[in-house]
Short mmCIF file of C-alpha atoms in Angstrom, two decimals:
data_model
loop_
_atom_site.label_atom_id
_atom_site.label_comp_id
_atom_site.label_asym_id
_atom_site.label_seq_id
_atom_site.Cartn_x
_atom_site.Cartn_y
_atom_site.Cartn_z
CA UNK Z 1 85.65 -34.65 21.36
CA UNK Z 2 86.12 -32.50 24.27
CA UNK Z 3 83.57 -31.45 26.90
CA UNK Z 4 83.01 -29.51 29.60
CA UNK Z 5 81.02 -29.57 32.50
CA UNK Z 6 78.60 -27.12 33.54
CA UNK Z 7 75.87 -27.00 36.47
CA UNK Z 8 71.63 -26.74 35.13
CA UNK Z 9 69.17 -26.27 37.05
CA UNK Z 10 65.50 -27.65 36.77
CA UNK Z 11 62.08 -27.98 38.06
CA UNK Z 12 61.34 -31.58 39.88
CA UNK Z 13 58.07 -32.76 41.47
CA UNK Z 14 58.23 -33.32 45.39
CA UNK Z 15 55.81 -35.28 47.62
CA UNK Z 16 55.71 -35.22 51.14
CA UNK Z 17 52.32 -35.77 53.30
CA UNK Z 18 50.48 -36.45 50.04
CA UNK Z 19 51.25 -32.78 48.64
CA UNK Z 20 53.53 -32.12 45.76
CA UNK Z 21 55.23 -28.67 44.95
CA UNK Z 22 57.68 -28.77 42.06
CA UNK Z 23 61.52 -27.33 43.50
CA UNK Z 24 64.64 -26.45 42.29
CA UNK Z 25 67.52 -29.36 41.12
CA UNK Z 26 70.78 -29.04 40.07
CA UNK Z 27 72.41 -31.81 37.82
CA UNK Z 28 75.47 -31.80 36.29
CA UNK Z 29 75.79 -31.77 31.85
CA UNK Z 30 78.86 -32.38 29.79
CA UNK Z 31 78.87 -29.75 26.58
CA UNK Z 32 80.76 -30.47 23.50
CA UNK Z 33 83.56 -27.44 23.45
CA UNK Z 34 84.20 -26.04 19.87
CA UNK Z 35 88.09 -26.10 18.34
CA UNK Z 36 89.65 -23.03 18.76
CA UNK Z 37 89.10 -20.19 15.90
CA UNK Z 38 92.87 -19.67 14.78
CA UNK Z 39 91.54 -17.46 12.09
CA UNK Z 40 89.77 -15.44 14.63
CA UNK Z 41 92.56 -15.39 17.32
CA UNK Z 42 95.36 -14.48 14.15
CA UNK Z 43 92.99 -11.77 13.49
CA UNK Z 44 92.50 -10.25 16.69
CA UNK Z 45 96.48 -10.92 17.54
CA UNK Z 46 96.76 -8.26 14.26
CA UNK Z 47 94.26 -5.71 15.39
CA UNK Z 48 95.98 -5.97 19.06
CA UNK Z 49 99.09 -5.09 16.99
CA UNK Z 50 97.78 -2.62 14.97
CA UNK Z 51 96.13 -0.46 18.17
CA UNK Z 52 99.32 -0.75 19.95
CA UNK Z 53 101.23 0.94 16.77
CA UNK Z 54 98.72 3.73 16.48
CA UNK Z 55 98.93 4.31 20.17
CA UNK Z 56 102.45 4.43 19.71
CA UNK Z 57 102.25 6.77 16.57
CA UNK Z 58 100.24 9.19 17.94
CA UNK Z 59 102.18 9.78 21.17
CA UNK Z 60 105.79 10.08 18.85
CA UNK Z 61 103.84 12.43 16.51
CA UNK Z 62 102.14 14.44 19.23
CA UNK Z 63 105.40 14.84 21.02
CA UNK Z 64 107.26 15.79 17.58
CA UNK Z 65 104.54 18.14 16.28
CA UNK Z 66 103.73 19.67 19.82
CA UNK Z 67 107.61 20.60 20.27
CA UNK Z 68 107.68 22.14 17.22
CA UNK Z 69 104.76 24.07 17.77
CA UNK Z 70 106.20 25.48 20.94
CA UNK Z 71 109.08 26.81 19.42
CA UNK Z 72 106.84 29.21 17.88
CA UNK Z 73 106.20 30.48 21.35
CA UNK Z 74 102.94 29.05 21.65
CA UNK Z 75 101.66 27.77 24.95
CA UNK Z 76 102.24 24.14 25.46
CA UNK Z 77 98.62 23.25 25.92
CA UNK Z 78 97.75 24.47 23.36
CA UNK Z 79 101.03 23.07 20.90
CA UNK Z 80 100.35 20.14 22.08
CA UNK Z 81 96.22 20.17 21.52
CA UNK Z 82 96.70 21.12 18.48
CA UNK Z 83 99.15 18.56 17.63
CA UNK Z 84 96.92 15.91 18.19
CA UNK Z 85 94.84 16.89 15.36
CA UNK Z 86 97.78 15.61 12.77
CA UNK Z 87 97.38 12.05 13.71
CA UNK Z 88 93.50 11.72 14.76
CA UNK Z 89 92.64 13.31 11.11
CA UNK Z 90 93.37 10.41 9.25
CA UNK Z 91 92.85 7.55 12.23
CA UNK Z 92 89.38 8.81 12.23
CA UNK Z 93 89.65 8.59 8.20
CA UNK Z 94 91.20 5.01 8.56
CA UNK Z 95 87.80 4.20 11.09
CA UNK Z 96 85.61 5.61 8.51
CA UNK Z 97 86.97 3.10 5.85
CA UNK Z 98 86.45 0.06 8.13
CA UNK Z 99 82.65 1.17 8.30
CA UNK Z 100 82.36 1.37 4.54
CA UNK Z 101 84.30 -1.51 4.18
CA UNK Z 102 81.60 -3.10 2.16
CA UNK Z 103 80.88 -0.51 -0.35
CA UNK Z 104 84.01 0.36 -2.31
CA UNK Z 105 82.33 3.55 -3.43
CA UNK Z 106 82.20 4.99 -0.17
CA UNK Z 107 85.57 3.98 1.06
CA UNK Z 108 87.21 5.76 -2.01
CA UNK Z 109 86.82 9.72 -0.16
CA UNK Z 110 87.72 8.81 3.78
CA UNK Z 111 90.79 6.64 2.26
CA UNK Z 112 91.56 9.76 -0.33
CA UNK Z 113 91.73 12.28 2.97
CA UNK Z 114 93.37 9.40 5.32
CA UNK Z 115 96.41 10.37 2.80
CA UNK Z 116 96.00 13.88 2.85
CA UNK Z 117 96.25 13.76 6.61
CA UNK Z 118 98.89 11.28 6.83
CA UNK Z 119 100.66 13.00 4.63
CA UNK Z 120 100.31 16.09 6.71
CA UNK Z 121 101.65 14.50 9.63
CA UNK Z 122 104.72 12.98 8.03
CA UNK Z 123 106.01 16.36 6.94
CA UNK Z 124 105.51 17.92 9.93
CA UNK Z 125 107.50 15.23 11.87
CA UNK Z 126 110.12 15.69 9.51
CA UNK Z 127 110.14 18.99 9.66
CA UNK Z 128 110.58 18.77 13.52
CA UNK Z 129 113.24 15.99 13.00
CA UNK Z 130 115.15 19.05 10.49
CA UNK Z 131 114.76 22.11 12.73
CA UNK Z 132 116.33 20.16 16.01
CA UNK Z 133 119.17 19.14 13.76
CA UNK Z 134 118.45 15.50 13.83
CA UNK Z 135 116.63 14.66 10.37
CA UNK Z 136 117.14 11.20 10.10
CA UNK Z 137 114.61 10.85 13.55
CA UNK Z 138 112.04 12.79 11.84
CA UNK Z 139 112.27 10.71 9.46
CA UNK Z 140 112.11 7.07 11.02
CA UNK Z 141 109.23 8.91 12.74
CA UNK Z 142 107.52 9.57 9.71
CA UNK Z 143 108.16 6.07 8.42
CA UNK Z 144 106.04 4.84 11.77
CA UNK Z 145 103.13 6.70 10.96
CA UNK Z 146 103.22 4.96 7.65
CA UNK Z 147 103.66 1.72 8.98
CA UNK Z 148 101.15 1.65 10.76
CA UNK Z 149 98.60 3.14 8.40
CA UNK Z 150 99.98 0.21 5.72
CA UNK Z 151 98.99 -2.65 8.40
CA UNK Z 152 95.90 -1.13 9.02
CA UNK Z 153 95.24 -1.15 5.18
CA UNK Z 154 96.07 -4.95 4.89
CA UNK Z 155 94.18 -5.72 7.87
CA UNK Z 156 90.68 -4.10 6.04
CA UNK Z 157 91.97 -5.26 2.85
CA UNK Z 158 91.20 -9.05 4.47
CA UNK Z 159 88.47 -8.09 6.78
CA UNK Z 160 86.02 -6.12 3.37
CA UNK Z 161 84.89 -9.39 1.78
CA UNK Z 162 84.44 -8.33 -2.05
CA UNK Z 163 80.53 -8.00 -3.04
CA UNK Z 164 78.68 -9.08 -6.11
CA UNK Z 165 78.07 -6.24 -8.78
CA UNK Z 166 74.11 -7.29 -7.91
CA UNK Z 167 74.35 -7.45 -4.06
CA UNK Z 168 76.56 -4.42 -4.20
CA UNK Z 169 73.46 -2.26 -5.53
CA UNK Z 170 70.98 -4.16 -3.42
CA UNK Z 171 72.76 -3.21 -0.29
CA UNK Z 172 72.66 0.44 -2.05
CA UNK Z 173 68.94 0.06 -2.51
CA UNK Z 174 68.57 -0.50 1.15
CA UNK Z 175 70.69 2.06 2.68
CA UNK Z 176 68.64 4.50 0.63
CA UNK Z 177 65.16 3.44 1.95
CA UNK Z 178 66.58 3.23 5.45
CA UNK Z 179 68.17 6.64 4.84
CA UNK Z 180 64.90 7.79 3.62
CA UNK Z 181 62.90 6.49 6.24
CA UNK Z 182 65.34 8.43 9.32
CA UNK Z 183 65.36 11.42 6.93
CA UNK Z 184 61.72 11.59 6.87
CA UNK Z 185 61.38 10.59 10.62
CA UNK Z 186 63.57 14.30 11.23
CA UNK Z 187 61.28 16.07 8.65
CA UNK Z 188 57.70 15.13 10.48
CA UNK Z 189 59.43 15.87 14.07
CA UNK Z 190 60.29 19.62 12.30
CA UNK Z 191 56.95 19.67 11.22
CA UNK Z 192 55.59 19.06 14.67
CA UNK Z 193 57.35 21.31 16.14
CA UNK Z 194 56.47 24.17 14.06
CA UNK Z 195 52.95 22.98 13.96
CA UNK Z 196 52.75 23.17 18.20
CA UNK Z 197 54.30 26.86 17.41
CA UNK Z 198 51.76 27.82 15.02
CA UNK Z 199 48.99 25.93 17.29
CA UNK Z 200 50.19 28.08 20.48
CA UNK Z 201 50.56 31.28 18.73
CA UNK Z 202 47.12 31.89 16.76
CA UNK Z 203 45.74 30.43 20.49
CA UNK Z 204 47.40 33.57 22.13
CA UNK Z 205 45.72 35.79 19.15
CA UNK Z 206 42.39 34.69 19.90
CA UNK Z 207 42.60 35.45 23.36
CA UNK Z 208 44.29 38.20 23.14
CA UNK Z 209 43.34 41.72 25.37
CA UNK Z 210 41.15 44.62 23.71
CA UNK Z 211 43.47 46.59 22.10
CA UNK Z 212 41.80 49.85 23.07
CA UNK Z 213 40.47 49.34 26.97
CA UNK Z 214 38.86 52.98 27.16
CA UNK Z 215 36.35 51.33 24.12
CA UNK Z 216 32.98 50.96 26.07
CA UNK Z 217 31.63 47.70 25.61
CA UNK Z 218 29.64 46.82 22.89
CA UNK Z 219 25.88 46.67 23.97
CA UNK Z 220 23.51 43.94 22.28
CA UNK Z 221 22.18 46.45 19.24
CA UNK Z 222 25.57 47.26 18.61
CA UNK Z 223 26.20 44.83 15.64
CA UNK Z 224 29.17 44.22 13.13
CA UNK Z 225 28.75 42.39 10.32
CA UNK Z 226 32.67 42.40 9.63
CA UNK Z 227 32.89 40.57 13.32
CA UNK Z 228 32.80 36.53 13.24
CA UNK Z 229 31.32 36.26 17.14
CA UNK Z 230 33.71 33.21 18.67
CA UNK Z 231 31.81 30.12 19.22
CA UNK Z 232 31.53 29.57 23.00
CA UNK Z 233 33.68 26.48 24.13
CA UNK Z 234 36.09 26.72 21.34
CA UNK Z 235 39.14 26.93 23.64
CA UNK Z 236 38.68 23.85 26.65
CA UNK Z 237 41.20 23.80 29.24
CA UNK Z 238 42.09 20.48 28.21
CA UNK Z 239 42.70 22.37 24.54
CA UNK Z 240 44.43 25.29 26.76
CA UNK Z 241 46.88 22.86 28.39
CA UNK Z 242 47.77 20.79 25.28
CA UNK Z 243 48.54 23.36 23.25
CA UNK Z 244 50.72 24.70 25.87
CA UNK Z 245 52.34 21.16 25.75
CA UNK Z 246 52.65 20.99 22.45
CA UNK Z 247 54.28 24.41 22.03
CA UNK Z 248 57.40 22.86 24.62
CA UNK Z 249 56.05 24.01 27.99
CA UNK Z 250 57.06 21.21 30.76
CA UNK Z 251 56.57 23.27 33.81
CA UNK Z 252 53.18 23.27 35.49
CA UNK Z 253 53.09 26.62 36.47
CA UNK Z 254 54.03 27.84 33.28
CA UNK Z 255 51.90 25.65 31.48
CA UNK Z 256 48.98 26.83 33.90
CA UNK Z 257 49.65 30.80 33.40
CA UNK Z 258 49.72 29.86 29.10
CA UNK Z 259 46.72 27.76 29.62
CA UNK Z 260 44.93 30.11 31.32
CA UNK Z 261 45.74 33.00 29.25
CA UNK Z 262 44.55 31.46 26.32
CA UNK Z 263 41.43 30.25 27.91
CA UNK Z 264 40.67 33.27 29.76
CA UNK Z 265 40.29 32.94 32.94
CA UNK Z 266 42.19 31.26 35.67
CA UNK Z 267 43.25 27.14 35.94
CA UNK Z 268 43.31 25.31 39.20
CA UNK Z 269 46.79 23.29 39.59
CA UNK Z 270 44.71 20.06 39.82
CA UNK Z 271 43.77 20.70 36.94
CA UNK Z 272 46.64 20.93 35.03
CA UNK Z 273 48.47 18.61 36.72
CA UNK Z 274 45.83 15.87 35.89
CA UNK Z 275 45.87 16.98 32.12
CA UNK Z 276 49.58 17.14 32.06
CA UNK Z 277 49.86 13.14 33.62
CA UNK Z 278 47.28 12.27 30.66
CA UNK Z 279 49.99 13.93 28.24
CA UNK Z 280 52.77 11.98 29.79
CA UNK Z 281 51.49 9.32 29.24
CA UNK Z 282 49.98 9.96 25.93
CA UNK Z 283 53.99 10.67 25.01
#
């Protein structure tokens, strides 16, 4: 078996004048060292090969497609941006299959449009290859693209270990709770929000300014039974400044002037400031 040998450190008790302390010591300990993965490094060998091909397909079919683009007077920026697009629409397809790898359902559509795109590229690298007189290029170009899309197939072909018809629709059972539980998680967040709205706006109705200022004050015969008189203390400045909070305020002066307008009367930055720290750290 082979080892190897690699430096520890402990904790050792030392005495000197009758007092002991515990220090550092290093020692020395030989560790068994696996065999080497060939399946792994064969596999990683192919994926190495497989980038390197893409890289090189993208930069032939980017160069084909971009030239031909420009001969439609189009600016070469922009021929060549938009060249791109041909081979990252079905790479990105071919990255989407890896994820779904597992769950042949899923892999059926990004494979499906992986075609569609590669397809799309191939016929516009012929197409180049035709128009600058020089066909059979376009199409050994072509036949790259698909090359390399047919290793990356029989690489994911090994890597997607088949599933059980039972574990396949267990896995599907728990993607849908976890899906249910993020999609639910977004839902209360909306809710939230557009409670802190609703919270900050029928604040700013009940403090709102007499809509007719000339109106003498009512005196204490003057009675209305169709008047509900506001409880005294039903807006607190602490109330003032979390509903200002809540409704997406973050700067203290701006969370003072709401505050304040919704309580009535003028807030000392102390404070706010010391009811905005307790939100922090509330958060």
């Amino acid at each position: 078996m082979r080892t190897r040998t690699e430096p520890r450190t402990r904790l050792v008790p030392h005495t000197i004048d009758g007092e002991t302390l515990m220090v550092r010591e290093e020692y020395t300990v030989d560790v068994p060292v696996p065999p080497k993965d060939w399946d792994h490094i064969v596999l990683t060998g192919a994926l190495a090969v497989v980038a390197a091909g893409l890289g090189i397909v993208i930069v032939w079919s980017t160069s084909s497609i971009g030239d031909l683009l420009v001969r439609t007077d189009v600016l070469a920026p922009i021929a060549y941006a938009a060249a791109t697009g041909f081979s990252l629409g079905w790479i990105v397809c071919m990255a989407l299959e890896w994820l779904a790898r597992y769950d042949p359902a899923r892999v059926r559509r990004p494979r499906r449009a992986g075609h569609v795109f590669l397809a799309a590229d191939m016929a516009a690298v012929c197409v180049h290859g035709w128009v600058a007189d020089s066909l059979k290029v376009g199409i050994i170009g072509a036949v790259l693209s698909a090359g390399a899309k047919g290793l990356y197939t029989l690489v994911l072909d090994h890597q997607a270990a088949p599933l059980d018809a039972r574990t396949q629709q267990w896995v599907a059972i728990k993607r849908g709770e976890v899906g249910s539980r993020l999609a639910l998680g977004a839902v209360r967040r909306q809710l939230t929000r557009a409670e802190s709205r609703a919270a900050a706006e029928e604040a700013a109705l009940r403090t709102a300014p007499d809509a007719d200022p000339d109106r003498p004050a009512p005196t204490e015969d003057d009675t209305d039974t169709n008047v509900l008189p506001l409880p005294p203390g039903a807006v607190t400045a602490k109330d003032a400044v979390r509903t200002a909070w809540e409704a997406g305020f973050r700067d203290e002066d701006a969370i003072r002037r709401t505050a304040s307008d919704a309580l009535g009367r003028p807030l000392s930055p102390d404070t706010v400031a010391r009811y905005v720290r307790a939100l922090k750290v509330g958060a």
